[in-house]
PDB file of C-alpha atoms in Angstrom:
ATOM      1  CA  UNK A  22      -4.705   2.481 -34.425  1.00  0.00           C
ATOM      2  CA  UNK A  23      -3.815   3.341 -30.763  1.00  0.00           C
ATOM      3  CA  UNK A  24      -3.949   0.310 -28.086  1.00  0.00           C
ATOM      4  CA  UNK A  25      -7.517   0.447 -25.852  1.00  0.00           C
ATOM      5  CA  UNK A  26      -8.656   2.406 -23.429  1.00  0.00           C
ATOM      6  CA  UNK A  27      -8.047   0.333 -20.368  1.00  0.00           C
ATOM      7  CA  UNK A  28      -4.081  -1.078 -21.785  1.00  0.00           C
ATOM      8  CA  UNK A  29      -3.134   1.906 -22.152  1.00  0.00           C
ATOM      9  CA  UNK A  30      -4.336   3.698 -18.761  1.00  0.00           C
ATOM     10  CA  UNK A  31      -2.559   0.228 -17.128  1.00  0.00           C
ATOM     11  CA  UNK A  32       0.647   1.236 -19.206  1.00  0.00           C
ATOM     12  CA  UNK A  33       0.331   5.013 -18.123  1.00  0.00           C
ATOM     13  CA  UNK A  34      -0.061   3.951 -14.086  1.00  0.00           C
ATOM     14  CA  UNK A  35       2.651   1.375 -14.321  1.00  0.00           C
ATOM     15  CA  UNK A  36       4.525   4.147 -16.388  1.00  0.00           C
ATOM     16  CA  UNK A  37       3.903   6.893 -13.223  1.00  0.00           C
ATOM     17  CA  UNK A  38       4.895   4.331 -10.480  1.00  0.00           C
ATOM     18  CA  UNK A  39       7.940   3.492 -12.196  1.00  0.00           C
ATOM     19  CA  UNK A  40       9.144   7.106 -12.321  1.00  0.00           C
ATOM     20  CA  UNK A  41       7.904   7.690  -9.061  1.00  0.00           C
ATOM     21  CA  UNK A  42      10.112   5.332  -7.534  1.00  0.00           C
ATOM     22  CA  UNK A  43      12.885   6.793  -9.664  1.00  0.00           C
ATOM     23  CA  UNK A  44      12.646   9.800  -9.385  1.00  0.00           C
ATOM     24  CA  UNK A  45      10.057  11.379  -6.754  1.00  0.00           C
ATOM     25  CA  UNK A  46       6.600  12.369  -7.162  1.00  0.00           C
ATOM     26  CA  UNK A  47       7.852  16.191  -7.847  1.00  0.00           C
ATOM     27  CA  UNK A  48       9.734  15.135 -11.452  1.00  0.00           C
ATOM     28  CA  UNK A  49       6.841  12.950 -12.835  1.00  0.00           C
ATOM     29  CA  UNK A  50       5.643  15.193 -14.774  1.00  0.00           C
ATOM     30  CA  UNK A  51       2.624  14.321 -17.592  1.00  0.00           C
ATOM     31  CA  UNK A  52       5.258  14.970 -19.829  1.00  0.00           C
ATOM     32  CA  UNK A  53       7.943  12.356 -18.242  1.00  0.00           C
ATOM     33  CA  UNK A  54       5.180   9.719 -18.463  1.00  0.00           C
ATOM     34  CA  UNK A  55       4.063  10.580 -22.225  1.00  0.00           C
ATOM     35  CA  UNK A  56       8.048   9.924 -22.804  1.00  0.00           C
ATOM     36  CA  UNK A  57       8.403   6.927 -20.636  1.00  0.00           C
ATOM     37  CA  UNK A  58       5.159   5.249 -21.975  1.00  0.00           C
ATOM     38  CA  UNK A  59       6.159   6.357 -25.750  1.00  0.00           C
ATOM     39  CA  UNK A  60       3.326   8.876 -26.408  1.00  0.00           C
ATOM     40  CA  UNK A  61       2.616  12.499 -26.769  1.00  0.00           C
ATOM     41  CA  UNK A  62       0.850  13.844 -23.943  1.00  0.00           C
ATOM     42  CA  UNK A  63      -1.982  14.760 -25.399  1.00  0.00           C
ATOM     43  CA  UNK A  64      -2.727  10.869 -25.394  1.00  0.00           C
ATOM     44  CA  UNK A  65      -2.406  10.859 -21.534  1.00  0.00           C
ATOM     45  CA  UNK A  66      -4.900  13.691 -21.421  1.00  0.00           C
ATOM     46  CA  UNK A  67      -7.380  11.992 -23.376  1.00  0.00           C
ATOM     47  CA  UNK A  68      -7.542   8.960 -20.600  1.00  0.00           C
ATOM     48  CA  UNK A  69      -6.425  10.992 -17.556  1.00  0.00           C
ATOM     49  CA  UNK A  70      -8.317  14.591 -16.974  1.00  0.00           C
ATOM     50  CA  UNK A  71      -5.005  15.774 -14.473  1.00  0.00           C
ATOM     51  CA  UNK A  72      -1.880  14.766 -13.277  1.00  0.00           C
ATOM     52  CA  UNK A  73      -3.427  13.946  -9.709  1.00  0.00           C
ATOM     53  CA  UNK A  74      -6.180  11.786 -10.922  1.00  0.00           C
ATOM     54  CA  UNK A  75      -2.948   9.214 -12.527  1.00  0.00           C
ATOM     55  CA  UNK A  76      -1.725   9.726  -9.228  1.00  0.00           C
ATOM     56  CA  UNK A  77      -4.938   8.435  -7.718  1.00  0.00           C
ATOM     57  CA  UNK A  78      -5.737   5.980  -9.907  1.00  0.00           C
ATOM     58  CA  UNK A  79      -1.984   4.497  -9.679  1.00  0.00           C
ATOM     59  CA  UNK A  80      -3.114   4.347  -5.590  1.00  0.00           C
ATOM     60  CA  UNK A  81      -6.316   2.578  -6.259  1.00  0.00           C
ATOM     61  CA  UNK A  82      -5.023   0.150  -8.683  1.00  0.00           C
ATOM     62  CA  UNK A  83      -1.980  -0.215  -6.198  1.00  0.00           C
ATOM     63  CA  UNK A  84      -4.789  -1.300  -3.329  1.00  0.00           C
ATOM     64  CA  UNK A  85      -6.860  -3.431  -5.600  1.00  0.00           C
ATOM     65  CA  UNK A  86      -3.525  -5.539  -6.104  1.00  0.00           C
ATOM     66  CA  UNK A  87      -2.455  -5.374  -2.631  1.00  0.00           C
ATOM     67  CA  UNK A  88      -6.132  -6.487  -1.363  1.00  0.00           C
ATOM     68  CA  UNK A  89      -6.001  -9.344  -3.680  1.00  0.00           C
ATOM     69  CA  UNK A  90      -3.055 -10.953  -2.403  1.00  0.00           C
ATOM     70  CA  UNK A  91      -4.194 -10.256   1.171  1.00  0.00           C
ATOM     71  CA  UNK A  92      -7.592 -11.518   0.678  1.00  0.00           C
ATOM     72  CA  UNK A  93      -6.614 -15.346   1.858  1.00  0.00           C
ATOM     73  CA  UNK A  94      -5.437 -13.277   5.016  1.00  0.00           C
ATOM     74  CA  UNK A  95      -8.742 -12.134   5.890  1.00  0.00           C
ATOM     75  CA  UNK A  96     -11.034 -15.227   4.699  1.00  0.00           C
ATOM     76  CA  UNK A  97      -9.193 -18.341   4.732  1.00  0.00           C
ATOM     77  CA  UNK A  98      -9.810 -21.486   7.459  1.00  0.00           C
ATOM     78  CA  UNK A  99      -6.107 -20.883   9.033  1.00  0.00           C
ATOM     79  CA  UNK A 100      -6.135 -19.493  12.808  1.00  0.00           C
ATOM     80  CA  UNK A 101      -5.895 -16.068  13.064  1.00  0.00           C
ATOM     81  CA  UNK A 102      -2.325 -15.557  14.542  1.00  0.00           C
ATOM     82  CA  UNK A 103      -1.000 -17.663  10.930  1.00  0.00           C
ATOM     83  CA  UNK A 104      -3.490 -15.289   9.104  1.00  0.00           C
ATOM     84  CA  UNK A 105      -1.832 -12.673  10.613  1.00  0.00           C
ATOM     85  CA  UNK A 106       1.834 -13.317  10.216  1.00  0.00           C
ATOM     86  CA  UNK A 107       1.003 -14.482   6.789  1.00  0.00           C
ATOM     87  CA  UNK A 108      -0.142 -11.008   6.151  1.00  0.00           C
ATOM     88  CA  UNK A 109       2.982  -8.961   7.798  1.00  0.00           C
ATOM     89  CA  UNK A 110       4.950 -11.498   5.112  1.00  0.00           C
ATOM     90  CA  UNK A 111       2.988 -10.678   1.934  1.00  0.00           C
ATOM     91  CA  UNK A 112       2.319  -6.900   2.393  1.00  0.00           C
ATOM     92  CA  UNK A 113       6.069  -6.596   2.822  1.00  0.00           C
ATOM     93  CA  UNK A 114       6.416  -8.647  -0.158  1.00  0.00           C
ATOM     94  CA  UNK A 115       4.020  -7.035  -1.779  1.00  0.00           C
ATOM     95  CA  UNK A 116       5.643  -3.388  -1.242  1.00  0.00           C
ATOM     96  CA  UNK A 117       8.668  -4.472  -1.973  1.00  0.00           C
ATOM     97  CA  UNK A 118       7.422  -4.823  -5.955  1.00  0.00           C
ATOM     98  CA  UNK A 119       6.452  -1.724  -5.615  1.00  0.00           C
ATOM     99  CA  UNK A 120       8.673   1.189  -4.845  1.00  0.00           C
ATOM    100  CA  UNK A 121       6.940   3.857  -6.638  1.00  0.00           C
ATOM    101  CA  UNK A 122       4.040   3.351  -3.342  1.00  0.00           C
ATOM    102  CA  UNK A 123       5.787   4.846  -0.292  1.00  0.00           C
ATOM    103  CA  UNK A 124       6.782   7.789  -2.791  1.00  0.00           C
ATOM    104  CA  UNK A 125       3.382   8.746  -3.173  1.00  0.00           C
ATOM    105  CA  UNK A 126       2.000   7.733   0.006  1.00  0.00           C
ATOM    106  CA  UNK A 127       5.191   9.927   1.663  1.00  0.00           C
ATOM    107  CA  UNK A 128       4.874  12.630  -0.404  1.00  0.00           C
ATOM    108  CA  UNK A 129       3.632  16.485   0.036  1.00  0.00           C
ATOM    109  CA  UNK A 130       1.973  16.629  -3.149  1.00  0.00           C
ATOM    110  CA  UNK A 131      -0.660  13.347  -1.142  1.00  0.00           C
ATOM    111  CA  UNK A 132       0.218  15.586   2.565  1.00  0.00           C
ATOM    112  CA  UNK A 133      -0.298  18.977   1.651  1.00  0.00           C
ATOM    113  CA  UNK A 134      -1.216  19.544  -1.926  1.00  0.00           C
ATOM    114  CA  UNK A 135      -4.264  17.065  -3.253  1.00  0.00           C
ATOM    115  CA  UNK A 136      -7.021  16.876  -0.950  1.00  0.00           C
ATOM    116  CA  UNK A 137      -8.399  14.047  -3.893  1.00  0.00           C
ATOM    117  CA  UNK A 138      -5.597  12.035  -2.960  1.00  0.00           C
ATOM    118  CA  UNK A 139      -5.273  12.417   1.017  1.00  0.00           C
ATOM    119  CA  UNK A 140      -8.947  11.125   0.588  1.00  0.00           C
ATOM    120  CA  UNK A 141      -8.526   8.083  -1.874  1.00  0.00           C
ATOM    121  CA  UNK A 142      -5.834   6.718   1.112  1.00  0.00           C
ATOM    122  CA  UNK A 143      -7.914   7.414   3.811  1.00  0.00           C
ATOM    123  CA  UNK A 144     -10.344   5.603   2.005  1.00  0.00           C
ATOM    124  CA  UNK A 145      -8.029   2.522   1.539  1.00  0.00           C
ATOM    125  CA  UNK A 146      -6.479   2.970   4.980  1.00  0.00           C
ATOM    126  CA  UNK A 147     -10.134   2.892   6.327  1.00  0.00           C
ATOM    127  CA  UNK A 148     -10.603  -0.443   4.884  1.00  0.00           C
ATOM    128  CA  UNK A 149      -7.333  -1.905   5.484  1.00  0.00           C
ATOM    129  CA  UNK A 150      -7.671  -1.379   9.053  1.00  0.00           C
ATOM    130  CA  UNK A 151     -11.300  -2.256   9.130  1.00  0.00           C
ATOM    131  CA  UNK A 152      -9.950  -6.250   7.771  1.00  0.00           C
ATOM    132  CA  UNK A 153      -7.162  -6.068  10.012  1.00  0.00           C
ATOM    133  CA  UNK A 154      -9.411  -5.036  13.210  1.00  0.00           C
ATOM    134  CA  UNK A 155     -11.851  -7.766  12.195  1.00  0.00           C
ATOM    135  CA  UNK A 156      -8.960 -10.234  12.167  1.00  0.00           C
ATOM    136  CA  UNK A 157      -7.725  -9.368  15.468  1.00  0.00           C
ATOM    137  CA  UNK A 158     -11.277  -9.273  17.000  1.00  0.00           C
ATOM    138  CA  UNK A 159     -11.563 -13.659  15.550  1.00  0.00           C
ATOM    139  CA  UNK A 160      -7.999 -14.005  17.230  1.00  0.00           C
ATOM    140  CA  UNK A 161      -9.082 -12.684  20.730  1.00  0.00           C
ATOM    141  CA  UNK A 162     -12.633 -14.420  20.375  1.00  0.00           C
ATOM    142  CA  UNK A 163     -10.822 -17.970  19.606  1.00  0.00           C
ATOM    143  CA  UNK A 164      -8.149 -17.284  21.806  1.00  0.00           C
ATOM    144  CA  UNK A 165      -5.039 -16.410  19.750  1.00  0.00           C
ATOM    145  CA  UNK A 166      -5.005 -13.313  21.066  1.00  0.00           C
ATOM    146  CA  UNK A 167      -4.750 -11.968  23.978  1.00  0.00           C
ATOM    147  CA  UNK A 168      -8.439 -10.409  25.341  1.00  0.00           C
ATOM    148  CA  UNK A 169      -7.493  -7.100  26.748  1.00  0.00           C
ATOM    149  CA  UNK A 170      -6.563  -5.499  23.788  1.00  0.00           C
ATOM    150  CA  UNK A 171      -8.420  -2.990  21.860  1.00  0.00           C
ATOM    151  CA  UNK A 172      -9.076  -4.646  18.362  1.00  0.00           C
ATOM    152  CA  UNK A 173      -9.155  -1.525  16.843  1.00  0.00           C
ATOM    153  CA  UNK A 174      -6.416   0.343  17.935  1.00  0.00           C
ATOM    154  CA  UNK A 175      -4.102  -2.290  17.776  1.00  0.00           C
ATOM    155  CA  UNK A 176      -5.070  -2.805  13.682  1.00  0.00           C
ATOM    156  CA  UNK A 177      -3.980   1.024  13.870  1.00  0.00           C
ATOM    157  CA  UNK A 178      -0.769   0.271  15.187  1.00  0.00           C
ATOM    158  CA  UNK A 179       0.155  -2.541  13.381  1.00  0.00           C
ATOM    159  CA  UNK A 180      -0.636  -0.437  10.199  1.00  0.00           C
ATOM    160  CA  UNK A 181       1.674   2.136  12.081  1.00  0.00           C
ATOM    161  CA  UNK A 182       4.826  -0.190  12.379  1.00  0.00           C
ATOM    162  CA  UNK A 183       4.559  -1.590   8.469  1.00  0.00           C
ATOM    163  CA  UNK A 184       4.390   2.035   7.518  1.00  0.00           C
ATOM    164  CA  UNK A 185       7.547   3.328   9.668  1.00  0.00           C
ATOM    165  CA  UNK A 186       9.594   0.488   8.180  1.00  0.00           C
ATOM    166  CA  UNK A 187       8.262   0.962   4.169  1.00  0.00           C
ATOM    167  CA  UNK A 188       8.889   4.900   5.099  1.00  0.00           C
ATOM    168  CA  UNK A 189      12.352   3.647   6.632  1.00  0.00           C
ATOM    169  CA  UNK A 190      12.818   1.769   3.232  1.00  0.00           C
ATOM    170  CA  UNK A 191      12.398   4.430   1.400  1.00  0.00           C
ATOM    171  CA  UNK A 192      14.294   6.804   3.112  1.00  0.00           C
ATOM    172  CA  UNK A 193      17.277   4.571   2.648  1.00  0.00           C
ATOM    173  CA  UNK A 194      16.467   4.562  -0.533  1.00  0.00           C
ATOM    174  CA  UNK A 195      15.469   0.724  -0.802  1.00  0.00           C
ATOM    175  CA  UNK A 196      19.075  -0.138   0.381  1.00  0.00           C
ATOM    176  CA  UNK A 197      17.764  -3.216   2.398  1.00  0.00           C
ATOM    177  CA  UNK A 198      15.604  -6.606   1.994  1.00  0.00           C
ATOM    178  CA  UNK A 199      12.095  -5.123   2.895  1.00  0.00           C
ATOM    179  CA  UNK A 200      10.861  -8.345   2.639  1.00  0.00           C
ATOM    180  CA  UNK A 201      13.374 -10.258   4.846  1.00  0.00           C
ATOM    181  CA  UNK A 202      11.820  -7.917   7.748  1.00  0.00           C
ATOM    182  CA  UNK A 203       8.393  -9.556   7.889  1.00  0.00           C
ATOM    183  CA  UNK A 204       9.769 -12.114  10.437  1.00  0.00           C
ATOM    184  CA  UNK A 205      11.341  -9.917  12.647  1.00  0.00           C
ATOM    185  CA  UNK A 206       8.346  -7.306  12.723  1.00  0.00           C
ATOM    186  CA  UNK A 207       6.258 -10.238  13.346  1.00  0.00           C
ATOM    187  CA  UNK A 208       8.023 -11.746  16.108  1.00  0.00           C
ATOM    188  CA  UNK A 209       7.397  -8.524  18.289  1.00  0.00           C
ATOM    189  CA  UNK A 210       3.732  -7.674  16.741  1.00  0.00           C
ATOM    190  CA  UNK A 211       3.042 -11.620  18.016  1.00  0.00           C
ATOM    191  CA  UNK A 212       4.503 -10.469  21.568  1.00  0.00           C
ATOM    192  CA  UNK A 213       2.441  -8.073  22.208  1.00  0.00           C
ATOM    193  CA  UNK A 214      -0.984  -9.883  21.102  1.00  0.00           C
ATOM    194  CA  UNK A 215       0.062 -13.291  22.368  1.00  0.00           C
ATOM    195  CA  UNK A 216      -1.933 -14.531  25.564  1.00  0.00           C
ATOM    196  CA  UNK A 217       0.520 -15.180  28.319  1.00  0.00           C
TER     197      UNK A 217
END
């Protein structure tokens, strides 16, 4: 008797983000994950209707994680410059688990070839930056912040600077501590919110 519906769509999007961060989104093929996962792929077919929809649902489950260990970032009591630095530290750590992320999120088939994709990041960039701005707008209402910044905007370009470094990362093909950046980053992200 085969494993559940729900264990073995985990084991299939674990399967998929492992051999993206192998070897690129191009080579994960339904028939690389029916190997690495140890079934035919008919079985992948009967819980996934395409190759892009493992893709996608690799993404969301990828965000649901990431949102969970970032959700003390956006609720807890702690002022919102900690809040903040605290979440530079744990997306970075978070990322750094997962290598098979900035090879989708960097990838043509998410760019130019799956408009189902493009949207599902949108959709989670759209509410990562929607948290983020929120956080910044309690930091310059309480004074953390500086008050002539644009809230918005500058959740934009913080977003901007953790994705130039994970698409650095990956580039170099993981070859540094993507982790050990977070204080750095956040030393110059606190400079230019920081009242004076």
């Amino acid at each position: 008797m085969g494993k559940p519906h729900e264990q073995r769509k985990l084991e299939i999007i674990q399967s998929t983000l492992a051999l993206a961060a192998e070897l690129g989104i191009k080579k994960v093929t339904t028939q690389a994950i029916a190997d690495h996962v140890g079934v035919a792929q008919a079985t992948i077919f009967r819980h996934f209707k395409t190759r892009d929809a493992i893709f996608s649902d690799s993404i969301e489950w990828l965000a649901d994680k990431l949102f969970q260990t970032l959700s003390g970032c956006f609720s807890s009591k702690a002022s919102a410059d900690k809040r903040l630095q605290q979440l530079v530290s744990k997306q970075l750590g978070f990322i750094s688990q997962h290598k098979g992320l900035p090879r989708l999120l960097f990838s043509d088939r998410l760019h130019l070839e799956s408009p189902v994709l493009k949207q599902t990041v949108q959709k989670i960039m759209k509410r990562y930056t929607t948290e983020v701005t929120r956080l910044i707008q309690e930091g310059i209402e309480t004074g953390h912040f500086r008050n002539d910044i644009n809230a918005e905007k500058t959740a934009y370009y913080i977003a901007a600077l953790i994705q130039g470094l994970v698409m650095q990362w990956s580039i170099f093909n993981f070859n540094f501590d993507l982790e050990a950046e977070a204080d750095d980053l956040w030393i110059f992200i606190k400079q230019s919110l920081k009242t004076i």
